N, CA, C and O atoms as a Tinker XYZ file with bonds, in Angstrom:
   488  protein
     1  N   -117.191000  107.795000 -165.256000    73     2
     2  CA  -116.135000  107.687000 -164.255000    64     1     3
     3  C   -116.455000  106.575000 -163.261000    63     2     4     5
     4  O   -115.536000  105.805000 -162.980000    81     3
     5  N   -118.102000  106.335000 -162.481000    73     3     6
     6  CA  -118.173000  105.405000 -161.811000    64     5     7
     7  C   -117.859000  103.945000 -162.281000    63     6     8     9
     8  O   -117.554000  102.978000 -161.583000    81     7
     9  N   -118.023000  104.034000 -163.761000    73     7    10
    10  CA  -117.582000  102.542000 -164.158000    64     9    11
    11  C   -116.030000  102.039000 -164.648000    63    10    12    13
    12  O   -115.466000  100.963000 -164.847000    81    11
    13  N   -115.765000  103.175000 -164.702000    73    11    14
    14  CA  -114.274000  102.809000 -164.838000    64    13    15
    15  C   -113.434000  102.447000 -162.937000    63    14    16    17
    16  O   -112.610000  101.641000 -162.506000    81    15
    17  N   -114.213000  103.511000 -162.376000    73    15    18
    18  CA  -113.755000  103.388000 -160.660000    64    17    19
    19  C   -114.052000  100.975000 -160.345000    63    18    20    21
    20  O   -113.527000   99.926000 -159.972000    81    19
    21  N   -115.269000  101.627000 -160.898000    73    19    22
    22  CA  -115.454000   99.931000 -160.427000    64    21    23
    23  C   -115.019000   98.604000 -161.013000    63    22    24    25
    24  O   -114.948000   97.452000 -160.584000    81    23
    25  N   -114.725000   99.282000 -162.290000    73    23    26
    26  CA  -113.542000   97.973000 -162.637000    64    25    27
    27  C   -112.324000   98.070000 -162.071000    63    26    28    29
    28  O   -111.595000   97.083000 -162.164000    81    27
    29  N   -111.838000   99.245000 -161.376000    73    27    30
    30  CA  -110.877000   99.329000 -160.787000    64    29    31
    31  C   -110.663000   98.868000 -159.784000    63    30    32    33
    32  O   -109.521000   98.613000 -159.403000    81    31
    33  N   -112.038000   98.580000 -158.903000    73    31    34
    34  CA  -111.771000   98.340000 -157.661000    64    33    35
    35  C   -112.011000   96.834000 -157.547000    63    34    36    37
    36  O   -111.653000   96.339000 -156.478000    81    35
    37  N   -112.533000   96.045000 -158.422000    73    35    38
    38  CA  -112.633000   94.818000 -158.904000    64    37    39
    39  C   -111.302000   94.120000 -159.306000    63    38    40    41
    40  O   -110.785000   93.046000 -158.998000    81    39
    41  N   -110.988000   95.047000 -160.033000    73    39    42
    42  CA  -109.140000   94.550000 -160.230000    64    41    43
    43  C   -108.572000   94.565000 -158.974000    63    42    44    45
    44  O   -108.463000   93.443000 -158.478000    81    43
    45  N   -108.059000   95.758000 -158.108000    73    43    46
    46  CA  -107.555000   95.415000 -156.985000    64    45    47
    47  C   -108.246000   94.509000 -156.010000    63    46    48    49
    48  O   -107.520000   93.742000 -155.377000    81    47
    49  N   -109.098000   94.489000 -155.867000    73    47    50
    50  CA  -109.439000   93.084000 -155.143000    64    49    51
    51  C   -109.479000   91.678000 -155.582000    63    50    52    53
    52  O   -109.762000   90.860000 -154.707000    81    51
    53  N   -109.230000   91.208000 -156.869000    73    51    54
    54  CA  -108.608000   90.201000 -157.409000    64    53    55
    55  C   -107.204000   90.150000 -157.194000    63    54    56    57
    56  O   -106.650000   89.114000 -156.825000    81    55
    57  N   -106.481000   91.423000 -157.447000    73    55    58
    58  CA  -104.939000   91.356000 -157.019000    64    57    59
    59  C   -105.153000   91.064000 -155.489000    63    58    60    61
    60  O   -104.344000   90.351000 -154.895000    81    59
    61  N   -106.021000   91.502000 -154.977000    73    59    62
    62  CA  -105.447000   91.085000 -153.108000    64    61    63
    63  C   -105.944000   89.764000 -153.133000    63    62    64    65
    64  O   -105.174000   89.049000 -152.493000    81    63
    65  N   -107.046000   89.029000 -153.666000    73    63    66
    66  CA  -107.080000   88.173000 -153.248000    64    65    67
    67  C   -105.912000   87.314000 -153.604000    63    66    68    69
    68  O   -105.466000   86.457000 -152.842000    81    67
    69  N   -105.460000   87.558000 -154.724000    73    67    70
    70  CA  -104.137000   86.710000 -155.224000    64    69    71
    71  C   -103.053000   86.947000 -154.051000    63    70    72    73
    72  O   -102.574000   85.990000 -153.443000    81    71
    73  N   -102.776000   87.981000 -153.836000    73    71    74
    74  CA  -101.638000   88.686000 -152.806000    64    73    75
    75  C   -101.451000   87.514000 -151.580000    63    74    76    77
    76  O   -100.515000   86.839000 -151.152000    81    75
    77  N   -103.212000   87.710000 -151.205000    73    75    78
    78  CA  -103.411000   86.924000 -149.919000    64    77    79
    79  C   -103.229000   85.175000 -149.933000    63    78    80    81
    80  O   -103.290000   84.460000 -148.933000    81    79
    81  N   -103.053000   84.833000 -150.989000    73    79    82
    82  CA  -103.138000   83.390000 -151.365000    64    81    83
    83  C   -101.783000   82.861000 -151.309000    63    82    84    85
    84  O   -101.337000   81.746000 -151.039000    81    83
    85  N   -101.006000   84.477000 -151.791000    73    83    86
    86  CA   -99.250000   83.879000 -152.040000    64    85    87
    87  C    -99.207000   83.680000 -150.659000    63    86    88    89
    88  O    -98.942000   82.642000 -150.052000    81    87
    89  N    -99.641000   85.337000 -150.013000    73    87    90
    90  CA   -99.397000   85.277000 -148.211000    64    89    91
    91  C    -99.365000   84.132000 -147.714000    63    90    92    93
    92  O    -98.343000   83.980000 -147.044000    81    91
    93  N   -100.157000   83.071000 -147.741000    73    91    94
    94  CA  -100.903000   81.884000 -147.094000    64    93    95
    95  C    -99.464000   80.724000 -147.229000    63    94    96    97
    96  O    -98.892000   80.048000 -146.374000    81    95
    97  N    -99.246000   80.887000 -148.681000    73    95    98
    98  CA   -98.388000   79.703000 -149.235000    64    97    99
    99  C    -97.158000   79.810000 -149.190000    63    98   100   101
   100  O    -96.493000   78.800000 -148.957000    81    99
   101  N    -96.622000   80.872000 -149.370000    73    99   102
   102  CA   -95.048000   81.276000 -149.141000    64   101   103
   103  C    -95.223000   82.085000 -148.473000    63   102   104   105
   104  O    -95.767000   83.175000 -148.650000    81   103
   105  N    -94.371000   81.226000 -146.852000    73   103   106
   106  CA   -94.007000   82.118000 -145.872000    64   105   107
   107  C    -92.875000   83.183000 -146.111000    63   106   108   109
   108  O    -92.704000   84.079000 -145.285000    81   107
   109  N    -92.160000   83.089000 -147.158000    73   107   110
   110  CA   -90.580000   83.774000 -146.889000    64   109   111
   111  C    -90.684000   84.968000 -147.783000    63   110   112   113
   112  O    -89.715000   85.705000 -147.966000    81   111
   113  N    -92.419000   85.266000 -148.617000    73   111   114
   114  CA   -92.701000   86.277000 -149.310000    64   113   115
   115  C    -93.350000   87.509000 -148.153000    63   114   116   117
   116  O    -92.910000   88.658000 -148.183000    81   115
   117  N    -94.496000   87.061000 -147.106000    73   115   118
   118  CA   -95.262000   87.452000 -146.513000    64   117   119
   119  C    -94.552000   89.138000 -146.235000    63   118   120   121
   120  O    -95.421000   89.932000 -145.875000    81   119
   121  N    -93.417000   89.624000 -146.332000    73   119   122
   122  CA   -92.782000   91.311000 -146.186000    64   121   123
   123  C    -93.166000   91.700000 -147.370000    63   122   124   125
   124  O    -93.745000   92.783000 -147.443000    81   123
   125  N    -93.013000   91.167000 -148.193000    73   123   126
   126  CA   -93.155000   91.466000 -149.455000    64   125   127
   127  C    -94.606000   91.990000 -150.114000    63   126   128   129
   128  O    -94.986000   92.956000 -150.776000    81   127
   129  N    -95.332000   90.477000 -149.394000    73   127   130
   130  CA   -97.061000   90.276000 -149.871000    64   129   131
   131  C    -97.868000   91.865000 -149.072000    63   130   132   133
   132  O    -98.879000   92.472000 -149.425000    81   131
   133  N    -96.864000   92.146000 -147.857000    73   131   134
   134  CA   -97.916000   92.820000 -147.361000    64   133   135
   135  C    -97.526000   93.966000 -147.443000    63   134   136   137
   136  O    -98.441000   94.769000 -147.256000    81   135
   137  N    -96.219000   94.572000 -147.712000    73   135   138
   138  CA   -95.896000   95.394000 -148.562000    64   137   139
   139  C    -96.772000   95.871000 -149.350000    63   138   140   141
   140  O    -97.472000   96.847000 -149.081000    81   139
   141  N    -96.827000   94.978000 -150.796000    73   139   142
   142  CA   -97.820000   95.162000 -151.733000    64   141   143
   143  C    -99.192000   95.556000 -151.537000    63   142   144   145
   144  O    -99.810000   96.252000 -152.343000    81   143
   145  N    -99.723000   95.047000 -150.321000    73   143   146
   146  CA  -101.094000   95.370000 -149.883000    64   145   147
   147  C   -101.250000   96.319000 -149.506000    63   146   148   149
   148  O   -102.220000   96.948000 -149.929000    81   147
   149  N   -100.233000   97.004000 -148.354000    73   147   150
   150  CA  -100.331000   98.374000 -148.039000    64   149   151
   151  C   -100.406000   99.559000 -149.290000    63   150   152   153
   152  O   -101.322000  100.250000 -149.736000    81   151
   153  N    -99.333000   99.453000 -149.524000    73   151   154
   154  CA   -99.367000  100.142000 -150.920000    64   153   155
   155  C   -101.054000  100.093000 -151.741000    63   154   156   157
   156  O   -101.763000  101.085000 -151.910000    81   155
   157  N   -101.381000   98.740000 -152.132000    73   155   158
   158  CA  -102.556000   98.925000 -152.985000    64   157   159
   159  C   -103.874000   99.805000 -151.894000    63   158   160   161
   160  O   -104.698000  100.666000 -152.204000    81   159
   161  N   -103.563000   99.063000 -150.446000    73   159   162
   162  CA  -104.629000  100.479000 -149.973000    64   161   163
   163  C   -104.291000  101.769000 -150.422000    63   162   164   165
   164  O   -105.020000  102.202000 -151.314000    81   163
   165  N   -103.504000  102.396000 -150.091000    73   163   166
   166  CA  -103.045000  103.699000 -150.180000    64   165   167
   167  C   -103.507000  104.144000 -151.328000    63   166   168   169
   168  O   -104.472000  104.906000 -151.384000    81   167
   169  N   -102.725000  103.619000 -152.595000    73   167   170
   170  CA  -103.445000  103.436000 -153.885000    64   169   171
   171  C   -104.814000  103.674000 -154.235000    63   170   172   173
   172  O   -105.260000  104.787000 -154.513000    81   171
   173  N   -105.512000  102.549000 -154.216000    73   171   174
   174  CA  -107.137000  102.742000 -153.649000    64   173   175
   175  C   -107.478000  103.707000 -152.699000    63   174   176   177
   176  O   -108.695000  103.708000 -152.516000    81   175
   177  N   -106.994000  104.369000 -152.154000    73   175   178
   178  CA  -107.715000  105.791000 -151.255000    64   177   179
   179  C   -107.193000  106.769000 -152.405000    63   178   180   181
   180  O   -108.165000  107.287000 -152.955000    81   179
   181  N   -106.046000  107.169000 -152.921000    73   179   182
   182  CA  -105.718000  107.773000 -154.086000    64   181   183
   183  C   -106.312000  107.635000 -154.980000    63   182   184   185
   184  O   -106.168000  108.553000 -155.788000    81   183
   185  N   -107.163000  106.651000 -155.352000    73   183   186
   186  CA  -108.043000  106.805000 -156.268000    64   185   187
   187  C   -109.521000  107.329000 -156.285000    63   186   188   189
   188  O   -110.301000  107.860000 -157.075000    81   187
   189  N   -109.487000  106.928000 -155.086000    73   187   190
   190  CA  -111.160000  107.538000 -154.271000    64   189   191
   191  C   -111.349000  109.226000 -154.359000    63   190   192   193
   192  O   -112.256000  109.996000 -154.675000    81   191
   193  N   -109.932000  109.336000 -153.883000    73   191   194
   194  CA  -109.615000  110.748000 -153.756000    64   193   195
   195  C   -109.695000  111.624000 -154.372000    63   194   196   197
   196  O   -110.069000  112.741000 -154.012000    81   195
   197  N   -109.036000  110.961000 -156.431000    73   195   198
   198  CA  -109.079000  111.764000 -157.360000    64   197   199
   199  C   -110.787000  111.681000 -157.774000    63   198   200   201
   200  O   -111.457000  112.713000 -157.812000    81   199
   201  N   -111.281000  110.552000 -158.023000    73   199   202
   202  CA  -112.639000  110.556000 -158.190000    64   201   203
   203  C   -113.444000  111.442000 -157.564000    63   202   204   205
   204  O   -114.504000  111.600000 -158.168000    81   203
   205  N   -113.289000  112.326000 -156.189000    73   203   206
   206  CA  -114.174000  113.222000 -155.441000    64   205   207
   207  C   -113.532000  114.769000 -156.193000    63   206   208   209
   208  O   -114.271000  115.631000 -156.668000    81   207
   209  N   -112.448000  114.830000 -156.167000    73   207   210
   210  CA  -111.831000  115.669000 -156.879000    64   209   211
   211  C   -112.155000  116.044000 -158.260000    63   210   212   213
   212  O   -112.427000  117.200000 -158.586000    81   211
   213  N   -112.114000  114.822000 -159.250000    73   211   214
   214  CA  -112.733000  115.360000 -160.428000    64   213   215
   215  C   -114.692000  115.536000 -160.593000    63   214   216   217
   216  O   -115.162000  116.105000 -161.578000    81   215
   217  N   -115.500000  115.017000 -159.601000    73   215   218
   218  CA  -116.632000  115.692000 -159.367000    64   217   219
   219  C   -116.642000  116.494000 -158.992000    63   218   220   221
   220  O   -117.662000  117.034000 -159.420000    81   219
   221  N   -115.965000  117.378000 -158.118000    73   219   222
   222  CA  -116.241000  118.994000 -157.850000    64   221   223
   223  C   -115.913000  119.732000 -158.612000    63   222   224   225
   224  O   -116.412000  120.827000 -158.871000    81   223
   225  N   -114.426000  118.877000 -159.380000    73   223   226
   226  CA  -113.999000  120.139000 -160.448000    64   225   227
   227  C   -115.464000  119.981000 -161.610000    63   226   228   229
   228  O   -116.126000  120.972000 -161.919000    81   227
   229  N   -115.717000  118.844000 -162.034000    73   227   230
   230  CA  -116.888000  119.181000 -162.877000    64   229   231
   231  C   -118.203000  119.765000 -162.424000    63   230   232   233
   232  O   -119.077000  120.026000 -163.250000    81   231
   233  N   -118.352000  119.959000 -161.237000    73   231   234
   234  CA  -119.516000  120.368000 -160.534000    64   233   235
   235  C   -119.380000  121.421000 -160.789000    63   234   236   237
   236  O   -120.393000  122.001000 -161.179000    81   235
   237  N   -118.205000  122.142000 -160.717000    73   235   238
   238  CA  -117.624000  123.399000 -160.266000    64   237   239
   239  C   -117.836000  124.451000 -161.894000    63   238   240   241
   240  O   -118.201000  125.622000 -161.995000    81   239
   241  N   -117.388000  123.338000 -163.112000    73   239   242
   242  CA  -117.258000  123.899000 -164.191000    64   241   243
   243  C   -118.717000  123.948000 -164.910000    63   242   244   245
   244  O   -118.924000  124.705000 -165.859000    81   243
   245  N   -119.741000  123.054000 -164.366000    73   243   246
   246  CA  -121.232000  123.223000 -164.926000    64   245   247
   247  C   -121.832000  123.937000 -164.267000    63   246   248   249
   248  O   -123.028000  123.935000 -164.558000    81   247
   249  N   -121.465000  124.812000 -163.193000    73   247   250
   250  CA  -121.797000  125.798000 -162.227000    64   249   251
   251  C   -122.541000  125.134000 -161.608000    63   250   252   253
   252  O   -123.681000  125.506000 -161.888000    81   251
   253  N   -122.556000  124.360000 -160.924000    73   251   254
   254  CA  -123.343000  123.682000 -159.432000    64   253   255
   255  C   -122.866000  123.433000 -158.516000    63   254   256   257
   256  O   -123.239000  122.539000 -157.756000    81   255
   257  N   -121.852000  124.212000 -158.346000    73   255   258
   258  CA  -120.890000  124.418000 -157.030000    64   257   259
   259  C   -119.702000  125.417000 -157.155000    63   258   260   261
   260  O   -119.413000  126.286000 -157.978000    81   259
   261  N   -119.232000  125.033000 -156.216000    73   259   262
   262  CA  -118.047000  126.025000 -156.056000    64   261   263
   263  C   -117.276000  125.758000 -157.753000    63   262   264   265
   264  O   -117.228000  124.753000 -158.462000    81   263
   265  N   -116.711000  127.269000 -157.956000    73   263   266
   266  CA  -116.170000  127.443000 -159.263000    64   265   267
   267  C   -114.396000  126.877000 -159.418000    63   266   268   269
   268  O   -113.796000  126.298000 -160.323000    81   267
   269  N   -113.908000  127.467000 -157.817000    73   267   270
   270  CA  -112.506000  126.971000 -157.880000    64   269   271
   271  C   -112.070000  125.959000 -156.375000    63   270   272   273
   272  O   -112.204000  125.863000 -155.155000    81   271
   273  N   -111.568000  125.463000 -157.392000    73   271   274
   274  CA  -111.225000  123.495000 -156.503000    64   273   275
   275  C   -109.775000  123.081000 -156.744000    63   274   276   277
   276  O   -109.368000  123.522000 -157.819000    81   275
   277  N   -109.185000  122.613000 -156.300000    73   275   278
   278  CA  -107.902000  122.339000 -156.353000    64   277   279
   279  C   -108.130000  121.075000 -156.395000    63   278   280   281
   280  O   -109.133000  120.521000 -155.944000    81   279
   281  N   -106.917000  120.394000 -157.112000    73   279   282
   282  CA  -106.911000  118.904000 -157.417000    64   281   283
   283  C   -106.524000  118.145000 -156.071000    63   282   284   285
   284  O   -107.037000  117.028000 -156.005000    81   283
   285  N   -105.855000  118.448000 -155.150000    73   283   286
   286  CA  -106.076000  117.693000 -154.552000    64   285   287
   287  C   -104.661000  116.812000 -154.012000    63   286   288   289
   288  O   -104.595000  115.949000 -153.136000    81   287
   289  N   -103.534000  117.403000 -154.921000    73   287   290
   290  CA  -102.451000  116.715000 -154.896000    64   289   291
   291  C   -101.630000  116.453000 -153.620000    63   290   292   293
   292  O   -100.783000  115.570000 -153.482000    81   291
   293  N   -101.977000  117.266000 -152.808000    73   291   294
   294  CA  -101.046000  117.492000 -151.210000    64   293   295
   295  C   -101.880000  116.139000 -150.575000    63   294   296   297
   296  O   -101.171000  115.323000 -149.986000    81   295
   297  N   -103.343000  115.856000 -150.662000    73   295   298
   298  CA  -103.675000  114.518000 -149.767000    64   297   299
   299  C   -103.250000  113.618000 -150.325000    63   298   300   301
   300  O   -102.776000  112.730000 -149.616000    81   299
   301  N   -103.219000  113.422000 -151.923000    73   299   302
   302  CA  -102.444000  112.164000 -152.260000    64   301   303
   303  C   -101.128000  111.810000 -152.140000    63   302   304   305
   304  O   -100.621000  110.719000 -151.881000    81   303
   305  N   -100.618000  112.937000 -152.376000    73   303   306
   306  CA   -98.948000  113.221000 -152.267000    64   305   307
   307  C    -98.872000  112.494000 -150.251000    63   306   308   309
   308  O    -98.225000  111.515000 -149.879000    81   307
   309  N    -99.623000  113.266000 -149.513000    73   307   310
   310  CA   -99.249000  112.860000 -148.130000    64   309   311
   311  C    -99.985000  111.022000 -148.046000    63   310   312   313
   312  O    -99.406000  110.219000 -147.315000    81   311
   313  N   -101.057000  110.636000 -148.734000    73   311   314
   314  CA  -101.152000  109.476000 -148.291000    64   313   315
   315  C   -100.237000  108.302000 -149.137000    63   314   316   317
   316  O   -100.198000  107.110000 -148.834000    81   315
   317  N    -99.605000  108.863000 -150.128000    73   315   318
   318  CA   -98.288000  108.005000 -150.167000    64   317   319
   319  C    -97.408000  108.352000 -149.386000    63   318   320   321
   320  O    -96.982000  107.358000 -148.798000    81   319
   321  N    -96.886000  109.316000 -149.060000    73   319   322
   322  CA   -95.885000  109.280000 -147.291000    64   321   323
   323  C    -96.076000  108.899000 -146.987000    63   322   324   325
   324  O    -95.263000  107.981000 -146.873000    81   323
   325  N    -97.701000  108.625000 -146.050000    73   323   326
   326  CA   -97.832000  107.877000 -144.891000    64   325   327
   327  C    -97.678000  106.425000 -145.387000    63   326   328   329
   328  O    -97.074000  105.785000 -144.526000    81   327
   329  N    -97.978000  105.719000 -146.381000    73   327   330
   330  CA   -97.447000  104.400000 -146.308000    64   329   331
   331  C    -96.167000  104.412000 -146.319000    63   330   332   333
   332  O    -95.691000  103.799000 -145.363000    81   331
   333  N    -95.165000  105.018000 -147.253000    73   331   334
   334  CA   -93.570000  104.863000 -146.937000    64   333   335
   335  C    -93.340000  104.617000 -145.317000    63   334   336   337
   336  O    -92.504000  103.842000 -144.851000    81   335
   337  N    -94.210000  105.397000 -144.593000    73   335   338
   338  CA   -93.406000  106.064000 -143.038000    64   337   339
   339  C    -93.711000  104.681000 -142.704000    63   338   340   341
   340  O    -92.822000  103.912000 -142.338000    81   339
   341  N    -95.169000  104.264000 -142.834000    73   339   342
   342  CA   -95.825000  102.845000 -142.620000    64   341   343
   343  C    -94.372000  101.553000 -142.577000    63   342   344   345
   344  O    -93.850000  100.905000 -141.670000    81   343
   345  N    -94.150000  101.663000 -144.057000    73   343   346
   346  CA   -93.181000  100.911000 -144.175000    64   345   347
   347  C    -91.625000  101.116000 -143.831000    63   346   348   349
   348  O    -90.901000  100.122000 -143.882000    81   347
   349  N    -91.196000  102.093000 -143.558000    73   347   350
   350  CA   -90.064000  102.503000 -142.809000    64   349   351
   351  C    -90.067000  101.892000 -141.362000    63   350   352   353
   352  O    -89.197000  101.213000 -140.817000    81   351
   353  N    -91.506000  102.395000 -140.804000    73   351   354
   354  CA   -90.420000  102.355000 -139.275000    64   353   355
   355  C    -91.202000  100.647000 -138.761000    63   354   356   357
   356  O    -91.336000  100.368000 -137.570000    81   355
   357  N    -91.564000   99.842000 -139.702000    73   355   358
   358  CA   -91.982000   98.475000 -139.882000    64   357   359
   359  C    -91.676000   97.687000 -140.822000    63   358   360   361
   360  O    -92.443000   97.043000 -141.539000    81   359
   361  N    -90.410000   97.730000 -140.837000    73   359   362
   362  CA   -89.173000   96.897000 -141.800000    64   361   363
   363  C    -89.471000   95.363000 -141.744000    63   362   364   365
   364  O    -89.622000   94.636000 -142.726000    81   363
   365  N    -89.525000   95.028000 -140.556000    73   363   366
   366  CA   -89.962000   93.677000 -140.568000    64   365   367
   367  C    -91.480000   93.442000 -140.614000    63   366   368   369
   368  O    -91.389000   92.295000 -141.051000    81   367
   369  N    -92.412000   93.578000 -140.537000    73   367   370
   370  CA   -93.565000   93.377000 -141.346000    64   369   371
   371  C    -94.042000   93.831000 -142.698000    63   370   372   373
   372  O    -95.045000   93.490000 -143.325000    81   371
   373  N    -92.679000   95.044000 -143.124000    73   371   374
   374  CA   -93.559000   95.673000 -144.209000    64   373   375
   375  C    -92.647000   95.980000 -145.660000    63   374   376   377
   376  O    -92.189000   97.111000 -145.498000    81   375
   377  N    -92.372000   95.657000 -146.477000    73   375   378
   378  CA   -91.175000   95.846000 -147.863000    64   377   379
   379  C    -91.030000   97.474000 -148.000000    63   378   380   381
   380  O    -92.134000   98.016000 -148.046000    81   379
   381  N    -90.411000   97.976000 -148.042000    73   379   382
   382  CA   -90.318000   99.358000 -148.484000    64   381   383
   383  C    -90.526000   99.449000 -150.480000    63   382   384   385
   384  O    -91.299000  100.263000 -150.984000    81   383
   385  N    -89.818000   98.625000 -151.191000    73   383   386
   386  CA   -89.937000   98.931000 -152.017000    64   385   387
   387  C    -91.635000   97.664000 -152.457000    63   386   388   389
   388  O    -92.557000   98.373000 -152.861000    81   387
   389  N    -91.817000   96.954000 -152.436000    73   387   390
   390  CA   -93.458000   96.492000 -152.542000    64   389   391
   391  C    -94.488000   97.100000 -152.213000    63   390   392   393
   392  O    -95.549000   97.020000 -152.831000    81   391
   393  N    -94.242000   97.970000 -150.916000    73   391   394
   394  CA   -94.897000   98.919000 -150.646000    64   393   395
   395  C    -95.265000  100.183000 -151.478000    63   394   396   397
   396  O    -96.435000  100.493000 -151.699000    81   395
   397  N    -93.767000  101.179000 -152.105000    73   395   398
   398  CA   -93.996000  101.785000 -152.866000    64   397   399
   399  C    -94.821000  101.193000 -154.678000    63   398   400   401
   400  O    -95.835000  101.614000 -155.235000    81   399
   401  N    -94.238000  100.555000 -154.932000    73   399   402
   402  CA   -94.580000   99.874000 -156.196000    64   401   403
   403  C    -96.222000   99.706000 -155.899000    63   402   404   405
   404  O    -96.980000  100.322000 -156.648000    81   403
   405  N    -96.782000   98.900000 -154.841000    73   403   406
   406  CA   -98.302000   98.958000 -154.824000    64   405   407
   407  C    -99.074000   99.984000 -154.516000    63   406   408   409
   408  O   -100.296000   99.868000 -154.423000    81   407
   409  N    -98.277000  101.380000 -154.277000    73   407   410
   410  CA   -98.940000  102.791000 -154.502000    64   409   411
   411  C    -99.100000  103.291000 -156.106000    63   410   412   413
   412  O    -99.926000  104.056000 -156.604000    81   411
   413  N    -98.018000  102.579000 -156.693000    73   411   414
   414  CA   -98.295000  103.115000 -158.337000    64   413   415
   415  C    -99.213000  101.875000 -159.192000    63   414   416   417
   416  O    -99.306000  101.869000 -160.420000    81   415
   417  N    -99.685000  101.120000 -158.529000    73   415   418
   418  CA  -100.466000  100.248000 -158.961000    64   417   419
   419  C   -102.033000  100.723000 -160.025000    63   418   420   421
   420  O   -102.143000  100.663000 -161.249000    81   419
   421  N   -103.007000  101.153000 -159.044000    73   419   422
   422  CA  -103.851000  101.436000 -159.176000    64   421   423
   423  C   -104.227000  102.563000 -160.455000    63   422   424   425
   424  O   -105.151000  102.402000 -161.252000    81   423
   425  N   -103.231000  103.790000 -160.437000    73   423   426
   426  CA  -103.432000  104.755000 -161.715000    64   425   427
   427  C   -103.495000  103.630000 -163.374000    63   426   428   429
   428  O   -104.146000  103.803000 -164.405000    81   427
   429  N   -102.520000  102.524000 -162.986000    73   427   430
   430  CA  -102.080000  101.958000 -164.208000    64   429   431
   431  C   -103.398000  101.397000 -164.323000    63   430   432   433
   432  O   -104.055000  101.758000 -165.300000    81   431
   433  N   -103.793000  100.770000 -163.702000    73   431   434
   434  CA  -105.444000  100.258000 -163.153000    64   433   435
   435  C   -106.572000  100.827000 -164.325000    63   434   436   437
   436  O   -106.968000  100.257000 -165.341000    81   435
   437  N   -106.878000  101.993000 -163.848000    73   435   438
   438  CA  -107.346000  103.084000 -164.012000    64   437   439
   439  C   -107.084000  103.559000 -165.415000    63   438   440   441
   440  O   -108.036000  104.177000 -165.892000    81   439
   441  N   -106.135000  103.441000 -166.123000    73   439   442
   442  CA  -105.461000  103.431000 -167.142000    64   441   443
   443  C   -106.592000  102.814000 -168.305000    63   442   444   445
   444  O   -107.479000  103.114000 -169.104000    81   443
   445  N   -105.730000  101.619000 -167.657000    73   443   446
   446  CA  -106.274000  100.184000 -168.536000    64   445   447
   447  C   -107.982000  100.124000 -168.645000    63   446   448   449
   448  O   -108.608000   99.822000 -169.661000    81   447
   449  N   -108.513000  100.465000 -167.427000    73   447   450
   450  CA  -109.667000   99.907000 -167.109000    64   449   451
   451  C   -110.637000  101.514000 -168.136000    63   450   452   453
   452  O   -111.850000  101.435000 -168.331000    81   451
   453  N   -109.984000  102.514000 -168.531000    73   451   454
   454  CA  -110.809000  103.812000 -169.167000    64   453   455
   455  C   -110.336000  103.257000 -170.694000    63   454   456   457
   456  O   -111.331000  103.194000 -171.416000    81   455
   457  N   -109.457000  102.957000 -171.190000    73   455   458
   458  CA  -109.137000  102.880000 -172.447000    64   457   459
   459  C   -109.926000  101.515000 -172.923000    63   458   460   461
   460  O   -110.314000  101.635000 -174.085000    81   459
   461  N   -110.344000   99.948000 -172.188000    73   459   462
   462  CA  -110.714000   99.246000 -172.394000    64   461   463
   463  C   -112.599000   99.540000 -172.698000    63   462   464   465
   464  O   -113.456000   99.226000 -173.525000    81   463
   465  N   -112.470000  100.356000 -171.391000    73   463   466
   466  CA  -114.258000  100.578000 -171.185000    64   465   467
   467  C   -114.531000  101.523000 -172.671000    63   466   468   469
   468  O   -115.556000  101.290000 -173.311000    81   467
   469  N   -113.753000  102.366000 -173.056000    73   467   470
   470  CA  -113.803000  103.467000 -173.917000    64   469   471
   471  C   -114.025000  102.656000 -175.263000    63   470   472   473
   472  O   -114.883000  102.907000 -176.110000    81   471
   473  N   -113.015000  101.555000 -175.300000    73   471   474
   474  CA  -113.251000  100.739000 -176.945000    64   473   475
   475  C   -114.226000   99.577000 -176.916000    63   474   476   477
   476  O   -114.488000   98.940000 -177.936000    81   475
   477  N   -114.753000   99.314000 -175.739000    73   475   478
   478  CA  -115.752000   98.619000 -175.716000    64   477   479
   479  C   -117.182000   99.425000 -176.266000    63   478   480   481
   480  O   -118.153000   98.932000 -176.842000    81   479
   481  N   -116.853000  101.268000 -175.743000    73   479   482
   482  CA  -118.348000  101.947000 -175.858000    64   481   483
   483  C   -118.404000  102.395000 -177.427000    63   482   484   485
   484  O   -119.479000  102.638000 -177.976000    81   483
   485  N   -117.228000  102.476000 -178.058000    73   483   486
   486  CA  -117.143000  103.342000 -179.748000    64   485   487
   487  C   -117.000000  102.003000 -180.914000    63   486   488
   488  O   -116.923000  102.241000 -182.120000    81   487
């Protein structure tokens, strides 16, 4: 899991640095660019999130901790709200829909980055 997390987080920080480059060069994107960025934080804490989550649940199931754990879905579920709200009541600094779209970023991430690592290991 840690190596799939860290190609993940390697990817999103290549996407920001790209993000930040459009930022720089096209002014008339910058709602858009930072849109996208918010979102990929949020994203990236959603991913952090499930990663602590699926160590307890496995902690939990090799008996070295607590037995029952909940996934976890109400903090992720609320830290995508809080970027929407982010981007709601900051229309002019912030895209509503770039925003959402760079919250679903990262799972796809995550995706890519377990199925690649997986056919690299078999």
């Amino acid at each position: 899991m840690d190596k799939i997390v860290n190609t993940a987080v390697r990817a999103v920080l290549l996407i920001t640095a790209g993000c930040l480059v459009v930022w720089a060069l096209v002014p008339e994107w910058r709602t858009v660019i930072l849109g996208l960025l918010l979102g990929l934080a949020g994203s990236s804490l959603n991913a952090f999130l499930l990663r602590k989550r699926v160590e307890r649940v496995a902690h939990g199931a090799a008996g070295m901790g607590p037995s029952k754990s909940g996934l976890g879905l109400g903090s992720r579920i609320a830290t995508v709200l809080l970027v929407a709200m982010i981007a709601y009541r900051l229309p002019e600094k912030f895209n509503m829909p770039a925003a959402l779209i760079g919250c679903m970023v990262v799972p796809f991430i995550l995706l890519a980055a377990a199925y690649f690592i997986n056919k690299r290991q078999s």
